[in-house]
PDB file of C-alpha atoms in Angstrom:
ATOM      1  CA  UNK A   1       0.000   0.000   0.000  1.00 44.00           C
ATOM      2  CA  UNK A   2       2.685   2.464  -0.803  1.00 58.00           C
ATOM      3  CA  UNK A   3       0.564   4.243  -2.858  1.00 69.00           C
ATOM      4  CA  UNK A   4      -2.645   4.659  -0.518  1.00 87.00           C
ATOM      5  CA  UNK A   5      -3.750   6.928   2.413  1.00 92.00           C
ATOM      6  CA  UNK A   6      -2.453   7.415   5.844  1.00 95.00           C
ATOM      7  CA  UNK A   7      -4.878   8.472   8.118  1.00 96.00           C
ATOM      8  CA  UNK A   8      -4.581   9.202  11.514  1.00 98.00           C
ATOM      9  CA  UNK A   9      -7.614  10.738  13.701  1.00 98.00           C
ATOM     10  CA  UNK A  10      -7.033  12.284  17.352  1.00 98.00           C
ATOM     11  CA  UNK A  11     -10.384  12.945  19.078  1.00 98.00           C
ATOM     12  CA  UNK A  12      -8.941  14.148  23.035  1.00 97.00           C
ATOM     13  CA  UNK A  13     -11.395  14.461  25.971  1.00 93.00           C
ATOM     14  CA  UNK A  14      -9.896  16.537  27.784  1.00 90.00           C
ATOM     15  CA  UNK A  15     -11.645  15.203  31.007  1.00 84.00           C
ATOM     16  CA  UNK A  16     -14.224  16.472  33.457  1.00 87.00           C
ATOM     17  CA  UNK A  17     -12.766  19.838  34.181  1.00 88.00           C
ATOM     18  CA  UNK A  18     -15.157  22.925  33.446  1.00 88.00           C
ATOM     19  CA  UNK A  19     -12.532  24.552  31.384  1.00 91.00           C
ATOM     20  CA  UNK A  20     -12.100  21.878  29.181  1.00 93.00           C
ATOM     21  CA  UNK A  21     -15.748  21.023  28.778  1.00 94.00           C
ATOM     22  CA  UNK A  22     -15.341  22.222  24.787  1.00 95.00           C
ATOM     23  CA  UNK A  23     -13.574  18.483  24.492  1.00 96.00           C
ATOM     24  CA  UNK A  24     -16.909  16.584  25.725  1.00 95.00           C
ATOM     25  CA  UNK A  25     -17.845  15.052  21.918  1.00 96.00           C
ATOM     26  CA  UNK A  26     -14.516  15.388  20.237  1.00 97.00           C
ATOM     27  CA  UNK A  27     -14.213  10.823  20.911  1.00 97.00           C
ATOM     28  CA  UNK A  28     -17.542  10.967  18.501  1.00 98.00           C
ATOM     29  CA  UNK A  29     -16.631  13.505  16.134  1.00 98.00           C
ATOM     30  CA  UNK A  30     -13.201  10.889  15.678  1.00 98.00           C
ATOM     31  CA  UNK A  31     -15.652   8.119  15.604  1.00 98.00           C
ATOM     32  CA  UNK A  32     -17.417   9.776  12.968  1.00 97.00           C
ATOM     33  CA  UNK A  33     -14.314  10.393  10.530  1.00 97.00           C
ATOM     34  CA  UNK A  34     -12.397   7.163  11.280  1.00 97.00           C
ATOM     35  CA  UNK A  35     -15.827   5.440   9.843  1.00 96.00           C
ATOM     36  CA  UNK A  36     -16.676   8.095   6.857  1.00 95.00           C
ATOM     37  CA  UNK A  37     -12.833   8.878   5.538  1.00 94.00           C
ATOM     38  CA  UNK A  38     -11.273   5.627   4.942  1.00 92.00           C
ATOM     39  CA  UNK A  39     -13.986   4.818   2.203  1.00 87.00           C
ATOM     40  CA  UNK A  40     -14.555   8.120   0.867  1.00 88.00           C
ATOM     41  CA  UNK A  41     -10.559   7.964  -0.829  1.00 84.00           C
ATOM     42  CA  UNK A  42     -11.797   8.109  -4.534  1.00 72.00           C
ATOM     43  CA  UNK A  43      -9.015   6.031  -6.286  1.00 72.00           C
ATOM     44  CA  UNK A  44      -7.651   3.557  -2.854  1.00 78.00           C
ATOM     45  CA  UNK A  45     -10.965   3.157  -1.114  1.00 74.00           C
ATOM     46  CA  UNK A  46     -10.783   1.409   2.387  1.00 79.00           C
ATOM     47  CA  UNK A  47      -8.708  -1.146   1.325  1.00 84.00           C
ATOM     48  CA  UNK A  48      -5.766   1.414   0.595  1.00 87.00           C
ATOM     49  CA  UNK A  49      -6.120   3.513   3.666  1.00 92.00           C
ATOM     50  CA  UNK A  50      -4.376   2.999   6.582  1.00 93.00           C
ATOM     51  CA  UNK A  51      -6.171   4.183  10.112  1.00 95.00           C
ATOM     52  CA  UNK A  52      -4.940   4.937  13.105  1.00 97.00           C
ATOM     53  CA  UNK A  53      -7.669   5.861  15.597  1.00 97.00           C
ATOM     54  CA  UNK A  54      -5.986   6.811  18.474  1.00 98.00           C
ATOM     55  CA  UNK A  55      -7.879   6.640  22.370  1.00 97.00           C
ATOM     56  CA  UNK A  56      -9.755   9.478  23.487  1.00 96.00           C
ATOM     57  CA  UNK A  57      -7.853   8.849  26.945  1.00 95.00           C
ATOM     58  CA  UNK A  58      -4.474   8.724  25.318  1.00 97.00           C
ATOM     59  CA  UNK A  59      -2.006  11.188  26.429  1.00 97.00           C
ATOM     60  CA  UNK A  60      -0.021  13.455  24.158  1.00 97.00           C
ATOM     61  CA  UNK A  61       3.315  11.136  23.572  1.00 97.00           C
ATOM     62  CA  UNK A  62       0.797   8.504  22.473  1.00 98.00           C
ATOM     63  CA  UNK A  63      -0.856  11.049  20.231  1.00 98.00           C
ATOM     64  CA  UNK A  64       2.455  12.192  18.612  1.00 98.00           C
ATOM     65  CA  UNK A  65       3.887   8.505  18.258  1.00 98.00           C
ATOM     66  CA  UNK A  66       0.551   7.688  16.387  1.00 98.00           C
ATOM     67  CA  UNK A  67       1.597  10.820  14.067  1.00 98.00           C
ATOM     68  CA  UNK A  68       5.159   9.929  13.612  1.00 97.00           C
ATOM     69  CA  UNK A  69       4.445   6.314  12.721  1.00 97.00           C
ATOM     70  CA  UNK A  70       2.059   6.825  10.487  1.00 96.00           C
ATOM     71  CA  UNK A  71       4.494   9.597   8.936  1.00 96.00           C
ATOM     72  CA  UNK A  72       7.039   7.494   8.077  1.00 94.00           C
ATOM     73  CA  UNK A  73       5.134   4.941   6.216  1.00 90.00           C
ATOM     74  CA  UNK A  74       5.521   5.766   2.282  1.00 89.00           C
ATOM     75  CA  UNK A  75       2.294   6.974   0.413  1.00 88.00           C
ATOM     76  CA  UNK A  76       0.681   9.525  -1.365  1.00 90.00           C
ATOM     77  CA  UNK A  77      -1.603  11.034   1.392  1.00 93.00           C
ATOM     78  CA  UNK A  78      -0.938  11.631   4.978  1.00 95.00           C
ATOM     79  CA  UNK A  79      -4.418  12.726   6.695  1.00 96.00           C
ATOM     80  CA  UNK A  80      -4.028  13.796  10.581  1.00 98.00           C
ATOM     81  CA  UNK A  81      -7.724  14.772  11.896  1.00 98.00           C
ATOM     82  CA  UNK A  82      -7.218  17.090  14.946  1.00 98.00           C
ATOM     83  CA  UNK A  83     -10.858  16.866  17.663  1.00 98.00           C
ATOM     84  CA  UNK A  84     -11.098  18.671  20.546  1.00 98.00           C
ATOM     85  CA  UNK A  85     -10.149  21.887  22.303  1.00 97.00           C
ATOM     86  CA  UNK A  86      -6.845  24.138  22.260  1.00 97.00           C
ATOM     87  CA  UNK A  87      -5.196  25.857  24.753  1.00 96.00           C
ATOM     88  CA  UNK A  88      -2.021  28.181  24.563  1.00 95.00           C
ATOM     89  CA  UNK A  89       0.910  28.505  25.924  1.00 93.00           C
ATOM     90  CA  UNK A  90       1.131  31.529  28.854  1.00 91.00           C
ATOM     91  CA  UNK A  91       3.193  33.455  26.073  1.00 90.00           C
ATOM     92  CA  UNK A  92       0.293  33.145  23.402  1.00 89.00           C
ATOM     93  CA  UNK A  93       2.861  31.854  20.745  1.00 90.00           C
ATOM     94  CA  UNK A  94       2.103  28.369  20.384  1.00 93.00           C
ATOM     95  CA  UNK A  95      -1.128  25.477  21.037  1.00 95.00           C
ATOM     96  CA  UNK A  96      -1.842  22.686  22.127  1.00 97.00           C
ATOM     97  CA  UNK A  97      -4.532  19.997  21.774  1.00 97.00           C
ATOM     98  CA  UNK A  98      -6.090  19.933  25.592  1.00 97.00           C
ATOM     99  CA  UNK A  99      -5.288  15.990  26.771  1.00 96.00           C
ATOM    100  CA  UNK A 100      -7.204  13.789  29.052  1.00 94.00           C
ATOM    101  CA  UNK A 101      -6.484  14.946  32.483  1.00 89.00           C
ATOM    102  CA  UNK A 102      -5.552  18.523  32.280  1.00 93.00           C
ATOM    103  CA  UNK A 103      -5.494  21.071  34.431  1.00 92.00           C
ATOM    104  CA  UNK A 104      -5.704  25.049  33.461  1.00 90.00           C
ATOM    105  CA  UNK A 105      -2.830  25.406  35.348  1.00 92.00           C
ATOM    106  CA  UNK A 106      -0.800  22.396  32.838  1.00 94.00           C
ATOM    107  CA  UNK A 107      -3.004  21.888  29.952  1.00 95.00           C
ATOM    108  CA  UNK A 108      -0.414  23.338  27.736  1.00 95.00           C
ATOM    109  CA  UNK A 109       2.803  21.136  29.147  1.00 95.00           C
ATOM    110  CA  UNK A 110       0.360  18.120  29.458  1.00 95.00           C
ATOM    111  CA  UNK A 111      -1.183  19.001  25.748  1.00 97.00           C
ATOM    112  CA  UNK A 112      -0.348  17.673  22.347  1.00 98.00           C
ATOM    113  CA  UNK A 113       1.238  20.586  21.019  1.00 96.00           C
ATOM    114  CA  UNK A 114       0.556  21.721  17.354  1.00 96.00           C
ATOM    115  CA  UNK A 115       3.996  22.784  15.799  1.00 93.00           C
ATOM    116  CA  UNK A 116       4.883  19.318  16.660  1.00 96.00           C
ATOM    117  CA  UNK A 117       2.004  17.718  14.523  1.00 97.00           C
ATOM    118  CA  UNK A 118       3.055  20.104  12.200  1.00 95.00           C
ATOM    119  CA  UNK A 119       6.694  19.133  12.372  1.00 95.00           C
ATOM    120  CA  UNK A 120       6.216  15.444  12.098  1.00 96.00           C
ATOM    121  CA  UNK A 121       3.884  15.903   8.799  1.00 96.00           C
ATOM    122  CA  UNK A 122       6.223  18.124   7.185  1.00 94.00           C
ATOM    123  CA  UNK A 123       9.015  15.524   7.896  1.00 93.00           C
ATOM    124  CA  UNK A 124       7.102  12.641   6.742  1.00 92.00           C
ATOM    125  CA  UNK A 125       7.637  10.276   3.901  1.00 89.00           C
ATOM    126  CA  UNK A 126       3.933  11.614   1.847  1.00 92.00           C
ATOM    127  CA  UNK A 127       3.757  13.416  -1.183  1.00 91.00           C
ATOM    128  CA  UNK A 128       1.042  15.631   0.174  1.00 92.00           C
ATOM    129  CA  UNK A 129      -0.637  16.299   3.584  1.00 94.00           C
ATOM    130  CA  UNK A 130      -3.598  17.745   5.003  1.00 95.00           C
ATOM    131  CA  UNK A 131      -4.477  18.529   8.222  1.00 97.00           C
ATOM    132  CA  UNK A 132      -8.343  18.494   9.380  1.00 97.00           C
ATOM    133  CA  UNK A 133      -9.042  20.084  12.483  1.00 98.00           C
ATOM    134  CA  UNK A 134     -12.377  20.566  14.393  1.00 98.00           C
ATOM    135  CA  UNK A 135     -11.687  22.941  17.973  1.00 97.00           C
ATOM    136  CA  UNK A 136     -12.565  25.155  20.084  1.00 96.00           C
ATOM    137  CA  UNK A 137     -10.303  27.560  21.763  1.00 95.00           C
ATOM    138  CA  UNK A 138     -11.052  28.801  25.265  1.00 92.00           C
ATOM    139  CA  UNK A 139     -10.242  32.569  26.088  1.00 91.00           C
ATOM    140  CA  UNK A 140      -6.640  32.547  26.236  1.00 92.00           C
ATOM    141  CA  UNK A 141      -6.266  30.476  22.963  1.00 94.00           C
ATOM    142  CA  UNK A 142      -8.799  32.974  21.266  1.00 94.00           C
ATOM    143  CA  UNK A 143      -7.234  35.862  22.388  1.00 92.00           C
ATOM    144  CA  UNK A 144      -3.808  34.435  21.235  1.00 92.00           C
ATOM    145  CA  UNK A 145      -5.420  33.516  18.032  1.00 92.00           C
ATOM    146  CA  UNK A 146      -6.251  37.040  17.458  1.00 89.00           C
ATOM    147  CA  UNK A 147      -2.737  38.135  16.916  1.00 85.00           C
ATOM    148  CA  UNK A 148      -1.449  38.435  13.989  1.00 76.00           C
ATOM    149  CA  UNK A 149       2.605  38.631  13.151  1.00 74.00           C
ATOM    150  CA  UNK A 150       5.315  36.537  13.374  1.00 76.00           C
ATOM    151  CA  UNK A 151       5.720  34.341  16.413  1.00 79.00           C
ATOM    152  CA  UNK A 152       2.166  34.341  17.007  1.00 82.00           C
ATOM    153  CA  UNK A 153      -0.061  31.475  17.240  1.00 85.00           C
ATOM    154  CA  UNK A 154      -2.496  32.390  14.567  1.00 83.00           C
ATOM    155  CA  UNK A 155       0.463  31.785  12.321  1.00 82.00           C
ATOM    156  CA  UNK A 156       0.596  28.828  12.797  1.00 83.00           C
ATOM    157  CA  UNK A 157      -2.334  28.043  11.347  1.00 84.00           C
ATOM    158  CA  UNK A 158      -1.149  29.601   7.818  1.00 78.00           C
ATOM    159  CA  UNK A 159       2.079  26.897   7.024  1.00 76.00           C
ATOM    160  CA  UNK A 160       1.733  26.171   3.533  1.00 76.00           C
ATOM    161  CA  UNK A 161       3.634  22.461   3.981  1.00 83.00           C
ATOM    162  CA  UNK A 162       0.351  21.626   5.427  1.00 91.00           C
ATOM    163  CA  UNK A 163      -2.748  22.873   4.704  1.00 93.00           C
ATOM    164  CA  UNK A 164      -5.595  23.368   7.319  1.00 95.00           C
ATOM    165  CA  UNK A 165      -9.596  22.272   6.430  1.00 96.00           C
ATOM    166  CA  UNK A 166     -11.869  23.004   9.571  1.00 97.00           C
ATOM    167  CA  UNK A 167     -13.475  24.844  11.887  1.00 96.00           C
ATOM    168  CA  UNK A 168     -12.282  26.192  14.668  1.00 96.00           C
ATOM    169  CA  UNK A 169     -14.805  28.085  17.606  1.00 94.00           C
ATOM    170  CA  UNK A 170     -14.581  30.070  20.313  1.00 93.00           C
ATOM    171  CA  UNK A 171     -15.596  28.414  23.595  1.00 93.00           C
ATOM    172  CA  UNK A 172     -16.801  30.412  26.292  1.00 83.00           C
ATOM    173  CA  UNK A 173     -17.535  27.523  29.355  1.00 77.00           C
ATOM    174  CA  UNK A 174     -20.067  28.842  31.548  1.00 57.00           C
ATOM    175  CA  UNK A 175     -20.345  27.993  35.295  1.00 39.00           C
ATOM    176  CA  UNK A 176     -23.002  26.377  37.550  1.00 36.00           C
ATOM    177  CA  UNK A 177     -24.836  30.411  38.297  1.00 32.00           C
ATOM    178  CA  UNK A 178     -24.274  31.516  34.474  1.00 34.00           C
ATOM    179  CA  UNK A 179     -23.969  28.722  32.221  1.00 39.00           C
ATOM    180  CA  UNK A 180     -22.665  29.211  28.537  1.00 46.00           C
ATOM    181  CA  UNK A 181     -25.123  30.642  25.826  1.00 47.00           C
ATOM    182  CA  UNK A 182     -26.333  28.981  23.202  1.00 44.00           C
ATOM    183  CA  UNK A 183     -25.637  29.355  19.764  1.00 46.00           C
ATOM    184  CA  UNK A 184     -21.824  29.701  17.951  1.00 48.00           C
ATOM    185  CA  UNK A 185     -19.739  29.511  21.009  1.00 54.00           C
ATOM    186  CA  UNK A 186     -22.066  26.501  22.073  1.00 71.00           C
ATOM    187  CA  UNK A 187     -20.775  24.429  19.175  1.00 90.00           C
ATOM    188  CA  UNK A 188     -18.689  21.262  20.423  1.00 95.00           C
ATOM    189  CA  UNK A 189     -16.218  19.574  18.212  1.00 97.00           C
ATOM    190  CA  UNK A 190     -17.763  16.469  17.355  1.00 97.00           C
ATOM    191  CA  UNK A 191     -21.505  18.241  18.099  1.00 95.00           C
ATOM    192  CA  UNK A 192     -24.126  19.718  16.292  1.00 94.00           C
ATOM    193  CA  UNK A 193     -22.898  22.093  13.731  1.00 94.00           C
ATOM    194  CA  UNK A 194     -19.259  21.054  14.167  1.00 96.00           C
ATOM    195  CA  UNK A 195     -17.051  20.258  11.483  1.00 97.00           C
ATOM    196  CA  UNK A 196     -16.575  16.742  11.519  1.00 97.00           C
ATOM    197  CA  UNK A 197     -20.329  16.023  11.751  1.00 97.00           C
ATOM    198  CA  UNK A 198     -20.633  18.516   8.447  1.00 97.00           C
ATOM    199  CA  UNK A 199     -18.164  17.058   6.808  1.00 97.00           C
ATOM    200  CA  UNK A 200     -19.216  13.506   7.467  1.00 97.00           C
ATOM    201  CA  UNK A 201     -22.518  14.244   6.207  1.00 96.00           C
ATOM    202  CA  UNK A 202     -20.956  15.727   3.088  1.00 96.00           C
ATOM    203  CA  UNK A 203     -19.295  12.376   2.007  1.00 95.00           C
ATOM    204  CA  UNK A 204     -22.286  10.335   2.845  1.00 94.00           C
ATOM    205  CA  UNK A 205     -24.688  12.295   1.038  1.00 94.00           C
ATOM    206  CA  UNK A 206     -22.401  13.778  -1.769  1.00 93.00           C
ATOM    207  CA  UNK A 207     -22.443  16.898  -4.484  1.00 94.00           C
ATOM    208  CA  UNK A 208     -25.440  17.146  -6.484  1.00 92.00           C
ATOM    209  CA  UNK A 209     -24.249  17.923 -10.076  1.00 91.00           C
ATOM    210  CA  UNK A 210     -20.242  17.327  -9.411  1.00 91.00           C
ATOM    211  CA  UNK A 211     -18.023  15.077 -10.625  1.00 91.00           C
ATOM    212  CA  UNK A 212     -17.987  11.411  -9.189  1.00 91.00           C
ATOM    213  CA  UNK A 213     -14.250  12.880  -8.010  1.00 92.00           C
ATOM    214  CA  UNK A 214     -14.046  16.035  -5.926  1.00 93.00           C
ATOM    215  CA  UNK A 215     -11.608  17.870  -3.993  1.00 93.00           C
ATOM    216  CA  UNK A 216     -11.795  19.052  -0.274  1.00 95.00           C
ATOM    217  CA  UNK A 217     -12.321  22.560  -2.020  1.00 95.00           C
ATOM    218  CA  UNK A 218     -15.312  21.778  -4.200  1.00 94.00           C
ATOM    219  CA  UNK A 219     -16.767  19.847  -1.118  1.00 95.00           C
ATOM    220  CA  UNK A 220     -16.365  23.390   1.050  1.00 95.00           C
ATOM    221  CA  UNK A 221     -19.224  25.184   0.125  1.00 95.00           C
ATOM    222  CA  UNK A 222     -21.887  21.921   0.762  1.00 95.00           C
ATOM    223  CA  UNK A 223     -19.758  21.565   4.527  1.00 96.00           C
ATOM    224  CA  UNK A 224     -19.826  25.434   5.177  1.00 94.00           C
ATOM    225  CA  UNK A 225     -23.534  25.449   4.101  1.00 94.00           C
ATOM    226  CA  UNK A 226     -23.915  22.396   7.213  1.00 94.00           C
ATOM    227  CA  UNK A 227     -21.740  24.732   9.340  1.00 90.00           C
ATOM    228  CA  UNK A 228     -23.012  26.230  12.981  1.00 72.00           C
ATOM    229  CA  UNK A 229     -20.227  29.624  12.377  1.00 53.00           C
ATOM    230  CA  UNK A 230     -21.230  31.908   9.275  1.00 47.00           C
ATOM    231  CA  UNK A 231     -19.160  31.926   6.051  1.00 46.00           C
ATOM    232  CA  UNK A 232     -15.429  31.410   5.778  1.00 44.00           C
ATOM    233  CA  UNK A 233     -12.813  34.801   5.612  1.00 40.00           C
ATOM    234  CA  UNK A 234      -9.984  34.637   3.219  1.00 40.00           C
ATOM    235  CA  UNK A 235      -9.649  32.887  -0.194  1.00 38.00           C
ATOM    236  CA  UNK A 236      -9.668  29.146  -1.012  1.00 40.00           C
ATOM    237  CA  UNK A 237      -6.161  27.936   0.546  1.00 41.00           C
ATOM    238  CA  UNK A 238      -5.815  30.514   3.631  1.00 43.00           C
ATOM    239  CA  UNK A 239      -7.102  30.241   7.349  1.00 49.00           C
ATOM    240  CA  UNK A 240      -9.817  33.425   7.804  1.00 49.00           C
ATOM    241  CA  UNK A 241      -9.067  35.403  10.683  1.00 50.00           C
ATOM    242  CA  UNK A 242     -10.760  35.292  13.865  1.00 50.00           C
ATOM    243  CA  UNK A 243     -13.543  37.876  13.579  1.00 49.00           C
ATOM    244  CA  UNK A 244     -17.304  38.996  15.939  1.00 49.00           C
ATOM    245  CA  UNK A 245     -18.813  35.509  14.839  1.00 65.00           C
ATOM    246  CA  UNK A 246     -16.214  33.989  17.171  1.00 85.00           C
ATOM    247  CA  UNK A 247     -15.827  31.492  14.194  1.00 90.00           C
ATOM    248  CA  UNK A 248     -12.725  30.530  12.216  1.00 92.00           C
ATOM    249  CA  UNK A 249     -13.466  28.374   8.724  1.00 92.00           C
ATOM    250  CA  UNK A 250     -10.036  26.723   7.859  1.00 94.00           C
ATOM    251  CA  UNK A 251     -10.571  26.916   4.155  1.00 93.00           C
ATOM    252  CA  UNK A 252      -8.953  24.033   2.478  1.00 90.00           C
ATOM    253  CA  UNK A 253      -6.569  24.835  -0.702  1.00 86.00           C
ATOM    254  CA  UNK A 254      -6.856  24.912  -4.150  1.00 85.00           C
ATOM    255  CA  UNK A 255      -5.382  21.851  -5.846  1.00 81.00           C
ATOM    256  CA  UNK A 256      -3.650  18.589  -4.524  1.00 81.00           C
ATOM    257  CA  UNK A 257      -4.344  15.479  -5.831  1.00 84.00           C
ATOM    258  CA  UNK A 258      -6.627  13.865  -2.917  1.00 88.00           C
ATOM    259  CA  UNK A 259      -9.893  13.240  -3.792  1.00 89.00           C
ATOM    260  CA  UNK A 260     -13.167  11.830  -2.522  1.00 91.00           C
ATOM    261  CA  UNK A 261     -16.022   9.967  -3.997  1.00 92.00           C
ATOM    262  CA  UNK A 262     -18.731  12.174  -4.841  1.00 93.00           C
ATOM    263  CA  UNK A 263     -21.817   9.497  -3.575  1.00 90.00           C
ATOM    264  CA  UNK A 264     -24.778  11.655  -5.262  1.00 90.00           C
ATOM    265  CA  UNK A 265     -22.980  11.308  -8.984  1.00 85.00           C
ATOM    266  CA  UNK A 266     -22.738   7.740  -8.448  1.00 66.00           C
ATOM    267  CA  UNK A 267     -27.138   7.729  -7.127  1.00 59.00           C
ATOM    268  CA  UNK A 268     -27.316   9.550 -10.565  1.00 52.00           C
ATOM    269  CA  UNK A 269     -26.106   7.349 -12.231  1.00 51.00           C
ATOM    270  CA  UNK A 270     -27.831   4.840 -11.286  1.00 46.00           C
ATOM    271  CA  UNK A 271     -31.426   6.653 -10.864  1.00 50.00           C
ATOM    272  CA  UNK A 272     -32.682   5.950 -14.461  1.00 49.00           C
ATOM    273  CA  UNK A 273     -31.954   2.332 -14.339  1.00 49.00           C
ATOM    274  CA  UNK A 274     -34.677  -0.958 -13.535  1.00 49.00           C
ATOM    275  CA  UNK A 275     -32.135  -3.018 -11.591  1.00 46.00           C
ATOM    276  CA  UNK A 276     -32.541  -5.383  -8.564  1.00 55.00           C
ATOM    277  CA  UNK A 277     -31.439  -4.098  -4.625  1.00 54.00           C
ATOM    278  CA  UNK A 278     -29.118  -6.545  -4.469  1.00 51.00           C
ATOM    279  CA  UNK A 279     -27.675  -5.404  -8.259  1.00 47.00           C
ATOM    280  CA  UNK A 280     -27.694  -1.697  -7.169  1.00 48.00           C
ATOM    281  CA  UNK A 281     -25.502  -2.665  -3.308  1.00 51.00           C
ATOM    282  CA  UNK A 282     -22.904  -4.534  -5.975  1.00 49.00           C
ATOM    283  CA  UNK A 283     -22.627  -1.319  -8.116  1.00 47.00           C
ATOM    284  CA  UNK A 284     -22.578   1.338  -5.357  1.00 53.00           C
ATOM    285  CA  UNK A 285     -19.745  -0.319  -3.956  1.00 54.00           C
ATOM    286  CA  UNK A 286     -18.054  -0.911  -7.381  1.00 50.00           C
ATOM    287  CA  UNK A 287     -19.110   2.222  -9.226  1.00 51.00           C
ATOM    288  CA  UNK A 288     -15.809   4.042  -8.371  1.00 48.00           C
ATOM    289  CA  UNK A 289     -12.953   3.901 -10.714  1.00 46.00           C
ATOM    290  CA  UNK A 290      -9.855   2.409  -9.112  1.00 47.00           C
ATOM    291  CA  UNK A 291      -7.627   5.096 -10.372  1.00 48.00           C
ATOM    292  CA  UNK A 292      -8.332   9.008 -10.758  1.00 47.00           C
ATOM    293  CA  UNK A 293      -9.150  10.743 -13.632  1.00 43.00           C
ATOM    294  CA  UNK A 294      -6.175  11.933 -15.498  1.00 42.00           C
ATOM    295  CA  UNK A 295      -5.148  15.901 -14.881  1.00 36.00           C
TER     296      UNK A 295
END
């Protein structure tokens, strides 16, 4: 399987602690990708895609090891699927990925920290990468998303080695006199209106009226349209900037070569023709080609 698919999906709770509570569905929002993705590869299918679905309860070496490993295997497409909530670092320069068991006072030490995610992509033995990421950020990690300039953290969310496609919220945790409003800030990763649960429900359904291939960036506008958060800032390929929605759309990049079965071009297809059930359940899971369409 040198050719195929690495996928590796991190879904952290980051335990019972009010200020992590933004964590609470990030283990289903992984569920939810490790069962979509994996079939959804248009020209490897499931049978080409390595997963690594790491524990919700795992701590942040295990989380990195996971990336690492699945780095260094050789293949076309390394996918690393990032659930849960970030924190920052008490200089507001870096983030982490809160971990079960945290603590405000050492969510960042304890966390898995992004730049080395980042780092371990980069490094890896893939053609291309891509980075999926459904979060929240609690005030700190906003407010240090904010800034903009070198040596900030919201640059690190602009590194062209590895493109972003997500969602990323502001979480505001309430307390037992003043709990949190609803609406945007109410939207957990792996929730209602979250990314993963958009994006799943992309795949299954598919594009009406696009190719039986399409790219993350022609499956945006159907997963932004599913999206609790407003429209995405910036052009196809950059990371919007935090604005008053308390929303930030991780707009996935033009080009690559990774792309997904479209599902509703293969119903389509098939709509017009008298067959039997067990006829059309052989040709939906036949009906994609086993190798892209040439550029």
């Amino acid at each position: 399987m040198a050719g195929g698919v690495d996928l590796v999906v991190i879904g952290a709770d980051g335990g019972p602690d009010r200020a992590f509570g933004g964590s609470a569905h990030a283990p289903e929002g992984a569920r939810l990708l490790a069962e979509v993705l994996p079939g959804m590869c248009f020209d490897t299918g499931a049978a080409g895609c390595r997963v690594t679905a790491v524990p919700p309860d795992a701590d942040a070496n295990a989380m990195l090891t996971a990336v690492r490993d699945a780095a260094q295997h050789p293949g076309r497409w390394l996918v690393v699927c990032l659930v849960g909530q970030l924190t920052a670092d008490p200089r507001g320069r870096r983030l982490a990925l809160v971990t079960p068991g945290s603590t405000p006072d050492n969510a960042y030490r304890r966390g898995l920290a992004w730049d080395w995610v980042v780092s371990a992509m980069v490094h890896g033995d893939h053609e291309e990468a891509l980075l999926l990421v459904d979060a929240v950020a609690g005030r700190d990690a906003w407010t240090a998303l904010e800034r903009t300039g070198e040596d900030t953290a919201g640059e690190l969310l602009s590194y062209s080695r590895v493109p972003l496609w997500g969602r990323i919220g502001r979480y505001a945790p309430g307390s037992r006199y003043a709990p949190a409003r609803r609406g945007r800030d109410a939207v957990l990763p792996g929730g209602e209106g979250s990314f993963s649960r958009a994006l799943t429900t992309v795949l299954r359904q598919g594009v009406p009226g696009a190719p039986a291939a399409v790219a993350p960036l022609d499956l945006q506008p159907a997963v932004a349209g599913l999206l609790d958060g407003g429209e995405p800032s910036g052009a196809p390929g950059a990371s919007g900037a935090p604005g008053a929605s308390g929303v930030r759309v991780l707009v996935p990049p033009h080009g690559g070569r990774l792309l997904m079965r479209n599902r509703a071009a293969v119903r389509g297809a098939l709509a017009g023709l008298s067959l039997s059930e067990e006829l059309l359940a052989v040709l939906w899971r036949e009906s994609a080609p086993t190798e892209p369409p040439s550029a």
